[in-house]
């Protein structure tokens, strides 16, 4: 809360402990070329930062939570060559334009939520994205890669509200999609997860460009409004689902291009508005 502090420059500083510069709202310029470790919330609510140097942080190996949360003027492109995890709230509500961390295999809760990020590149060995990882990232267009063979765990609402997010998505090891994973992702075009057995509520709701979905024939659950208003969806496979026992209301409501022959040998009840329109 040193609200008159305007700049920082440390040529040899390697570590910043937690909360060090919280609330330094007049801080506009930061130079930290030797940084290897940043603890929790060190630049939290530093809403005035415009210049952070270097933006390619060659040696940064460890990040605490919320380190750039609220840096709403920091319209910069960041690179983290050795960082293996994007921490909780790291860029939440920030103005960062792009983030490249090609060795990061995990994204923790709310890491980018409500940020202005347009491009994110992570490891092809990415395994997990926790709750709200990219929630309401309305400018996020490019996520690299979209083919993730080792990915196993989505939290809730990970990409919910990412209205311009594009791509053909593929997950070889994923078995479950919790609620609102891709809600209102109006630009994604296909989804493939051959081991997927559970689709939660609202997962693909209002994904209006989604054309193709391939899941496991062992799927057991399709949640409420899972594909509501997916008006471009024309290819869903398989349609012979011998283990499907649970469906939510309006699961395929508004899927006006979906033309299939369906077989549900174990299903005992058709939910309200299941195939409406």
mmCIF file of C-alpha atoms in Angstrom:
data_model
loop_
_atom_site.group_PDB
_atom_site.id
_atom_site.type_symbol
_atom_site.label_atom_id
_atom_site.label_comp_id
_atom_site.label_asym_id
_atom_site.label_seq_id
_atom_site.Cartn_x
_atom_site.Cartn_y
_atom_site.Cartn_z
ATOM 1 C CA UNK A 1 0.000 0.000 0.000
ATOM 2 C CA UNK A 2 2.832 2.416 -0.791
ATOM 3 C CA UNK A 3 0.541 4.418 -3.019
ATOM 4 C CA UNK A 4 3.213 6.936 -4.089
ATOM 5 C CA UNK A 5 5.728 4.346 -5.289
ATOM 6 C CA UNK A 6 6.010 4.666 -9.094
ATOM 7 C CA UNK A 7 8.835 2.366 -10.266
ATOM 8 C CA UNK A 8 10.988 -0.617 -9.254
ATOM 9 C CA UNK A 9 14.268 -1.787 -10.759
ATOM 10 C CA UNK A 10 16.354 -4.652 -9.332
ATOM 11 C CA UNK A 11 19.095 -6.128 -11.520
ATOM 12 C CA UNK A 12 20.027 -9.081 -9.271
ATOM 13 C CA UNK A 13 16.840 -9.737 -7.299
ATOM 14 C CA UNK A 14 15.902 -13.429 -7.555
ATOM 15 C CA UNK A 15 13.015 -13.837 -5.093
ATOM 16 C CA UNK A 16 10.040 -11.751 -3.986
ATOM 17 C CA UNK A 17 8.150 -12.882 -0.898
ATOM 18 C CA UNK A 18 4.366 -12.776 -0.587
ATOM 19 C CA UNK A 19 2.318 -9.564 -0.528
ATOM 20 C CA UNK A 20 5.442 -7.441 -1.085
ATOM 21 C CA UNK A 21 3.832 -4.803 -3.335
ATOM 22 C CA UNK A 22 0.100 -5.330 -2.789
ATOM 23 C CA UNK A 23 -1.893 -2.177 -3.377
ATOM 24 C CA UNK A 24 0.939 -0.081 -4.822
ATOM 25 C CA UNK A 25 -1.555 1.512 -7.165
ATOM 26 C CA UNK A 26 0.793 4.212 -8.535
ATOM 27 C CA UNK A 27 3.413 1.666 -9.587
ATOM 28 C CA UNK A 28 3.807 1.908 -13.382
ATOM 29 C CA UNK A 29 7.196 0.352 -14.185
ATOM 30 C CA UNK A 30 8.873 -2.854 -12.930
ATOM 31 C CA UNK A 31 12.270 -4.285 -13.975
ATOM 32 C CA UNK A 32 13.279 -7.700 -12.583
ATOM 33 C CA UNK A 33 15.635 -9.526 -15.002
ATOM 34 C CA UNK A 34 16.982 -12.174 -12.575
ATOM 35 C CA UNK A 35 13.703 -13.324 -11.014
ATOM 36 C CA UNK A 36 13.375 -17.060 -10.234
ATOM 37 C CA UNK A 37 10.612 -17.145 -7.602
ATOM 38 C CA UNK A 38 7.552 -15.000 -6.903
ATOM 39 C CA UNK A 39 5.382 -15.682 -3.866
ATOM 40 C CA UNK A 40 1.679 -15.042 -3.353
ATOM 41 C CA UNK A 41 -0.046 -11.817 -4.363
ATOM 42 C CA UNK A 42 3.150 -9.777 -4.708
ATOM 43 C CA UNK A 43 1.689 -7.459 -7.403
ATOM 44 C CA UNK A 44 -1.969 -7.954 -6.481
ATOM 45 C CA UNK A 45 -4.078 -4.859 -7.248
ATOM 46 C CA UNK A 46 -1.127 -2.973 -8.753
ATOM 47 C CA UNK A 47 -3.584 -1.523 -11.219
ATOM 48 C CA UNK A 48 -1.162 1.102 -12.582
ATOM 49 C CA UNK A 49 1.572 -1.205 -13.939
ATOM 50 C CA UNK A 50 2.076 -0.596 -17.655
ATOM 51 C CA UNK A 51 5.674 -1.756 -18.134
ATOM 52 C CA UNK A 52 7.060 -5.031 -16.787
ATOM 53 C CA UNK A 53 10.526 -6.074 -17.913
ATOM 54 C CA UNK A 54 11.478 -8.571 -19.081
ATOM 55 C CA UNK A 55 8.209 -10.114 -20.242
ATOM 56 C CA UNK A 56 10.135 -13.238 -21.239
ATOM 57 C CA UNK A 57 11.022 -14.558 -17.794
ATOM 58 C CA UNK A 58 13.729 -17.105 -18.577
ATOM 59 C CA UNK A 59 14.437 -18.260 -15.025
ATOM 60 C CA UNK A 60 11.048 -18.030 -13.304
ATOM 61 C CA UNK A 61 10.350 -21.498 -11.871
ATOM 62 C CA UNK A 62 7.809 -20.809 -9.136
ATOM 63 C CA UNK A 63 4.760 -18.535 -8.820
ATOM 64 C CA UNK A 64 2.438 -17.981 -5.896
ATOM 65 C CA UNK A 65 -1.265 -17.257 -6.254
ATOM 66 C CA UNK A 66 -2.730 -13.986 -7.613
ATOM 67 C CA UNK A 67 0.648 -12.435 -8.464
ATOM 68 C CA UNK A 68 -0.700 -10.303 -11.348
ATOM 69 C CA UNK A 69 -4.366 -10.254 -10.315
ATOM 70 C CA UNK A 70 -5.895 -6.856 -11.046
ATOM 71 C CA UNK A 71 -3.058 -5.470 -13.178
ATOM 72 C CA UNK A 72 -5.619 -3.900 -15.460
ATOM 73 C CA UNK A 73 -3.231 -1.714 -17.528
ATOM 74 C CA UNK A 74 -0.510 -4.277 -18.157
ATOM 75 C CA UNK A 75 -1.218 -4.942 -21.862
ATOM 76 C CA UNK A 76 1.821 -7.139 -22.440
ATOM 77 C CA UNK A 77 2.844 -10.479 -23.980
ATOM 78 C CA UNK A 78 4.403 -12.860 -21.440
ATOM 79 C CA UNK A 79 6.624 -15.913 -21.882
ATOM 80 C CA UNK A 80 7.608 -18.400 -19.165
ATOM 81 C CA UNK A 81 9.981 -20.987 -20.716
ATOM 82 C CA UNK A 82 10.481 -23.126 -17.568
ATOM 83 C CA UNK A 83 7.311 -22.583 -15.531
ATOM 84 C CA UNK A 84 5.383 -25.850 -15.025
ATOM 85 C CA UNK A 85 2.170 -24.573 -13.415
ATOM 86 C CA UNK A 86 0.001 -21.473 -13.857
ATOM 87 C CA UNK A 87 -0.947 -20.585 -10.299
ATOM 88 C CA UNK A 88 -4.333 -19.682 -8.814
ATOM 89 C CA UNK A 89 -5.549 -16.300 -10.042
ATOM 90 C CA UNK A 90 -2.161 -15.558 -11.605
ATOM 91 C CA UNK A 91 -3.570 -13.352 -14.391
ATOM 92 C CA UNK A 92 -7.135 -12.940 -13.141
ATOM 93 C CA UNK A 93 -8.657 -9.581 -14.121
ATOM 94 C CA UNK A 94 -5.398 -8.589 -15.788
ATOM 95 C CA UNK A 95 -4.847 -6.902 -19.158
ATOM 96 C CA UNK A 96 -2.197 -9.391 -20.322
ATOM 97 C CA UNK A 97 -2.536 -9.955 -24.078
ATOM 98 C CA UNK A 98 -0.845 -13.351 -24.420
ATOM 99 C CA UNK A 99 0.793 -15.926 -22.158
ATOM 100 C CA UNK A 100 3.129 -18.648 -23.400
ATOM 101 C CA UNK A 101 4.279 -21.315 -20.931
ATOM 102 C CA UNK A 102 5.239 -24.329 -23.087
ATOM 103 C CA UNK A 103 6.151 -26.526 -20.102
ATOM 104 C CA UNK A 104 3.102 -25.788 -17.952
ATOM 105 C CA UNK A 105 1.095 -28.970 -17.357
ATOM 106 C CA UNK A 106 -1.480 -27.555 -14.936
ATOM 107 C CA UNK A 107 -3.691 -24.462 -14.686
ATOM 108 C CA UNK A 108 -4.943 -23.758 -11.157
ATOM 109 C CA UNK A 109 -8.280 -22.242 -10.064
ATOM 110 C CA UNK A 110 -9.222 -18.944 -11.708
ATOM 111 C CA UNK A 111 -5.777 -18.489 -13.251
ATOM 112 C CA UNK A 112 -7.043 -16.334 -16.134
ATOM 113 C CA UNK A 113 -10.626 -15.595 -15.097
ATOM 114 C CA UNK A 114 -12.016 -12.284 -16.415
ATOM 115 C CA UNK A 115 -8.694 -11.388 -18.016
ATOM 116 C CA UNK A 116 -8.165 -9.768 -21.437
ATOM 117 C CA UNK A 117 -5.887 -12.529 -22.706
ATOM 118 C CA UNK A 118 -6.264 -13.390 -26.411
ATOM 119 C CA UNK A 119 -3.749 -16.249 -26.739
ATOM 120 C CA UNK A 120 -2.539 -18.916 -24.305
ATOM 121 C CA UNK A 121 0.058 -21.571 -25.111
ATOM 122 C CA UNK A 122 0.716 -24.412 -22.672
ATOM 123 C CA UNK A 123 2.391 -27.824 -22.728
ATOM 124 C CA UNK A 124 1.018 -30.577 -24.996
ATOM 125 C CA UNK A 125 1.310 -32.702 -21.830
ATOM 126 C CA UNK A 126 -1.255 -30.542 -20.006
ATOM 127 C CA UNK A 127 -3.192 -32.719 -17.547
ATOM 128 C CA UNK A 128 -5.596 -30.428 -15.677
ATOM 129 C CA UNK A 129 -7.382 -27.074 -15.632
ATOM 130 C CA UNK A 130 -9.102 -26.271 -12.350
ATOM 131 C CA UNK A 131 -12.388 -24.440 -11.658
ATOM 132 C CA UNK A 132 -12.948 -21.162 -13.546
ATOM 133 C CA UNK A 133 -9.519 -21.392 -15.174
ATOM 134 C CA UNK A 134 -10.563 -19.216 -18.138
ATOM 135 C CA UNK A 135 -14.024 -18.129 -16.982
ATOM 136 C CA UNK A 136 -15.303 -15.054 -18.858
ATOM 137 C CA UNK A 137 -12.156 -14.578 -20.927
ATOM 138 C CA UNK A 138 -14.222 -12.860 -23.580
ATOM 139 C CA UNK A 139 -11.207 -12.054 -25.808
ATOM 140 C CA UNK A 140 -9.560 -15.484 -25.686
ATOM 141 C CA UNK A 141 -9.437 -16.697 -29.284
ATOM 142 C CA UNK A 142 -6.460 -19.068 -29.479
ATOM 143 C CA UNK A 143 -5.590 -21.884 -27.079
ATOM 144 C CA UNK A 144 -2.538 -24.000 -27.957
ATOM 145 C CA UNK A 145 -2.676 -26.977 -28.182
ATOM 146 C CA UNK A 146 -6.262 -28.211 -28.532
ATOM 147 C CA UNK A 147 -5.125 -31.839 -28.904
ATOM 148 C CA UNK A 148 -4.276 -32.997 -25.384
ATOM 149 C CA UNK A 149 -3.574 -36.748 -25.089
ATOM 150 C CA UNK A 150 -2.675 -36.699 -21.366
ATOM 151 C CA UNK A 151 -5.432 -34.389 -20.162
ATOM 152 C CA UNK A 152 -7.617 -35.985 -17.457
ATOM 153 C CA UNK A 153 -9.277 -33.287 -15.346
ATOM 154 C CA UNK A 154 -11.524 -30.276 -15.961
ATOM 155 C CA UNK A 155 -12.912 -28.194 -13.111
ATOM 156 C CA UNK A 156 -16.283 -26.460 -13.446
ATOM 157 C CA UNK A 157 -16.887 -23.549 -15.848
ATOM 158 C CA UNK A 158 -13.317 -23.674 -17.177
ATOM 159 C CA UNK A 159 -14.029 -21.985 -20.530
ATOM 160 C CA UNK A 160 -17.522 -20.668 -19.785
ATOM 161 C CA UNK A 161 -18.148 -17.368 -21.525
ATOM 162 C CA UNK A 162 -15.148 -17.593 -23.870
ATOM 163 C CA UNK A 163 -17.306 -16.430 -26.758
ATOM 164 C CA UNK A 164 -14.570 -16.196 -29.422
ATOM 165 C CA UNK A 165 -12.542 -19.270 -28.436
ATOM 166 C CA UNK A 166 -11.860 -21.399 -31.522
ATOM 167 C CA UNK A 167 -10.623 -24.877 -32.249
ATOM 168 C CA UNK A 168 -11.160 -28.569 -32.801
ATOM 169 C CA UNK A 169 -10.670 -30.129 -29.368
ATOM 170 C CA UNK A 170 -9.406 -33.651 -28.683
ATOM 171 C CA UNK A 171 -8.834 -35.443 -25.352
ATOM 172 C CA UNK A 172 -7.678 -39.075 -25.493
ATOM 173 C CA UNK A 173 -7.771 -39.701 -21.725
ATOM 174 C CA UNK A 174 -10.672 -37.539 -20.483
ATOM 175 C CA UNK A 175 -13.576 -39.409 -18.825
ATOM 176 C CA UNK A 176 -15.750 -36.636 -17.389
ATOM 177 C CA UNK A 177 -16.903 -33.110 -18.239
ATOM 178 C CA UNK A 178 -18.255 -31.191 -15.224
ATOM 179 C CA UNK A 179 -20.873 -28.497 -15.530
ATOM 180 C CA UNK A 180 -20.459 -25.453 -17.810
ATOM 181 C CA UNK A 181 -17.059 -26.465 -19.220
ATOM 182 C CA UNK A 182 -17.617 -24.848 -22.624
ATOM 183 C CA UNK A 183 -20.845 -22.879 -22.048
ATOM 184 C CA UNK A 184 -21.327 -20.138 -24.665
ATOM 185 C CA UNK A 185 -18.115 -20.968 -26.528
ATOM 186 C CA UNK A 186 -19.781 -19.982 -29.778
ATOM 187 C CA UNK A 187 -16.753 -20.562 -32.046
ATOM 188 C CA UNK A 188 -15.502 -24.067 -31.161
ATOM 189 C CA UNK A 189 -16.220 -26.472 -34.018
ATOM 190 C CA UNK A 190 -15.599 -30.032 -32.815
ATOM 191 C CA UNK A 191 -14.995 -32.112 -29.700
ATOM 192 C CA UNK A 192 -13.536 -35.597 -29.428
ATOM 193 C CA UNK A 193 -13.067 -37.608 -26.236
ATOM 194 C CA UNK A 194 -13.251 -41.367 -26.931
ATOM 195 C CA UNK A 195 -13.203 -42.295 -23.222
ATOM 196 C CA UNK A 196 -15.767 -39.718 -22.063
ATOM 197 C CA UNK A 197 -18.579 -41.322 -20.024
ATOM 198 C CA UNK A 198 -20.172 -38.319 -18.291
ATOM 199 C CA UNK A 199 -21.333 -34.938 -19.640
ATOM 200 C CA UNK A 200 -22.483 -32.453 -16.993
ATOM 201 C CA UNK A 201 -25.098 -29.712 -17.043
ATOM 202 C CA UNK A 202 -24.772 -26.901 -19.625
ATOM 203 C CA UNK A 203 -21.400 -28.207 -20.858
ATOM 204 C CA UNK A 204 -21.896 -27.171 -24.502
ATOM 205 C CA UNK A 205 -24.887 -24.877 -24.068
ATOM 206 C CA UNK A 206 -25.011 -22.202 -26.802
ATOM 207 C CA UNK A 207 -21.942 -23.570 -28.632
ATOM 208 C CA UNK A 208 -23.579 -22.474 -31.854
ATOM 209 C CA UNK A 209 -20.680 -23.410 -34.196
ATOM 210 C CA UNK A 210 -20.162 -26.891 -32.735
ATOM 211 C CA UNK A 211 -20.642 -29.386 -35.571
ATOM 212 C CA UNK A 212 -19.161 -32.669 -34.372
ATOM 213 C CA UNK A 213 -19.022 -34.518 -31.027
ATOM 214 C CA UNK A 214 -17.462 -37.960 -30.551
ATOM 215 C CA UNK A 215 -17.600 -39.644 -27.128
ATOM 216 C CA UNK A 216 -17.450 -43.163 -25.657
ATOM 217 C CA UNK A 217 -20.200 -45.707 -26.341
ATOM 218 C CA UNK A 218 -20.004 -46.379 -22.579
ATOM 219 C CA UNK A 219 -21.382 -42.935 -21.714
ATOM 220 C CA UNK A 220 -23.779 -43.032 -18.756
ATOM 221 C CA UNK A 221 -24.873 -39.420 -18.227
ATOM 222 C CA UNK A 222 -25.868 -36.443 -20.377
ATOM 223 C CA UNK A 223 -26.773 -33.471 -18.176
ATOM 224 C CA UNK A 224 -29.418 -30.743 -18.262
ATOM 225 C CA UNK A 225 -29.118 -28.457 -21.311
ATOM 226 C CA UNK A 226 -25.833 -30.139 -22.194
ATOM 227 C CA UNK A 227 -26.228 -29.286 -25.905
ATOM 228 C CA UNK A 228 -28.975 -26.664 -25.701
ATOM 229 C CA UNK A 229 -29.069 -24.433 -28.790
ATOM 230 C CA UNK A 230 -26.171 -26.195 -30.535
ATOM 231 C CA UNK A 231 -27.832 -25.372 -33.835
ATOM 232 C CA UNK A 232 -24.876 -26.478 -35.996
ATOM 233 C CA UNK A 233 -24.467 -29.894 -34.369
ATOM 234 C CA UNK A 234 -24.975 -32.492 -37.105
ATOM 235 C CA UNK A 235 -22.580 -35.287 -36.126
ATOM 236 C CA UNK A 236 -22.913 -36.971 -32.717
ATOM 237 C CA UNK A 237 -21.412 -40.407 -32.277
ATOM 238 C CA UNK A 238 -22.036 -42.999 -31.182
ATOM 239 C CA UNK A 239 -25.833 -42.880 -31.135
ATOM 240 C CA UNK A 240 -26.099 -46.469 -29.901
ATOM 241 C CA UNK A 241 -25.619 -45.879 -26.163
ATOM 242 C CA UNK A 242 -26.182 -49.107 -24.205
ATOM 243 C CA UNK A 243 -25.086 -47.661 -20.839
ATOM 244 C CA UNK A 244 -26.911 -44.323 -20.883
ATOM 245 C CA UNK A 245 -29.120 -44.239 -17.772
ATOM 246 C CA UNK A 246 -29.411 -40.544 -16.921
ATOM 247 C CA UNK A 247 -30.417 -37.518 -18.999
ATOM 248 C CA UNK A 248 -31.222 -33.946 -18.004
ATOM 249 C CA UNK A 249 -33.946 -31.649 -19.300
ATOM 250 C CA UNK A 250 -33.471 -30.041 -22.728
ATOM 251 C CA UNK A 251 -30.217 -31.900 -23.343
ATOM 252 C CA UNK A 252 -30.499 -31.601 -27.140
ATOM 253 C CA UNK A 253 -33.147 -28.879 -27.338
ATOM 254 C CA UNK A 254 -32.617 -26.610 -30.327
ATOM 255 C CA UNK A 255 -30.196 -28.932 -32.133
ATOM 256 C CA UNK A 256 -32.053 -28.342 -35.380
ATOM 257 C CA UNK A 257 -29.412 -29.944 -37.643
ATOM 258 C CA UNK A 258 -29.008 -33.148 -35.647
ATOM 259 C CA UNK A 259 -30.254 -36.108 -37.678
ATOM 260 C CA UNK A 260 -29.561 -39.483 -36.054
ATOM 261 C CA UNK A 261 -30.982 -42.889 -35.238
ATOM 262 C CA UNK A 262 -30.762 -43.276 -31.477
ATOM 263 C CA UNK A 263 -30.781 -46.384 -29.293
ATOM 264 C CA UNK A 264 -30.978 -46.212 -25.477
ATOM 265 C CA UNK A 265 -31.642 -49.757 -24.200
ATOM 266 C CA UNK A 266 -31.283 -48.908 -20.475
ATOM 267 C CA UNK A 267 -32.978 -45.518 -20.389
ATOM 268 C CA UNK A 268 -36.257 -45.629 -18.427
ATOM 269 C CA UNK A 269 -37.330 -41.982 -18.709
ATOM 270 C CA UNK A 270 -37.059 -39.290 -21.393
ATOM 271 C CA UNK A 271 -36.390 -35.944 -19.686
ATOM 272 C CA UNK A 272 -38.509 -32.847 -20.342
ATOM 273 C CA UNK A 273 -37.737 -31.091 -23.645
ATOM 274 C CA UNK A 274 -34.964 -33.616 -24.357
ATOM 275 C CA UNK A 275 -35.264 -33.315 -28.161
ATOM 276 C CA UNK A 276 -37.369 -30.147 -28.431
ATOM 277 C CA UNK A 277 -36.922 -28.469 -31.837
#
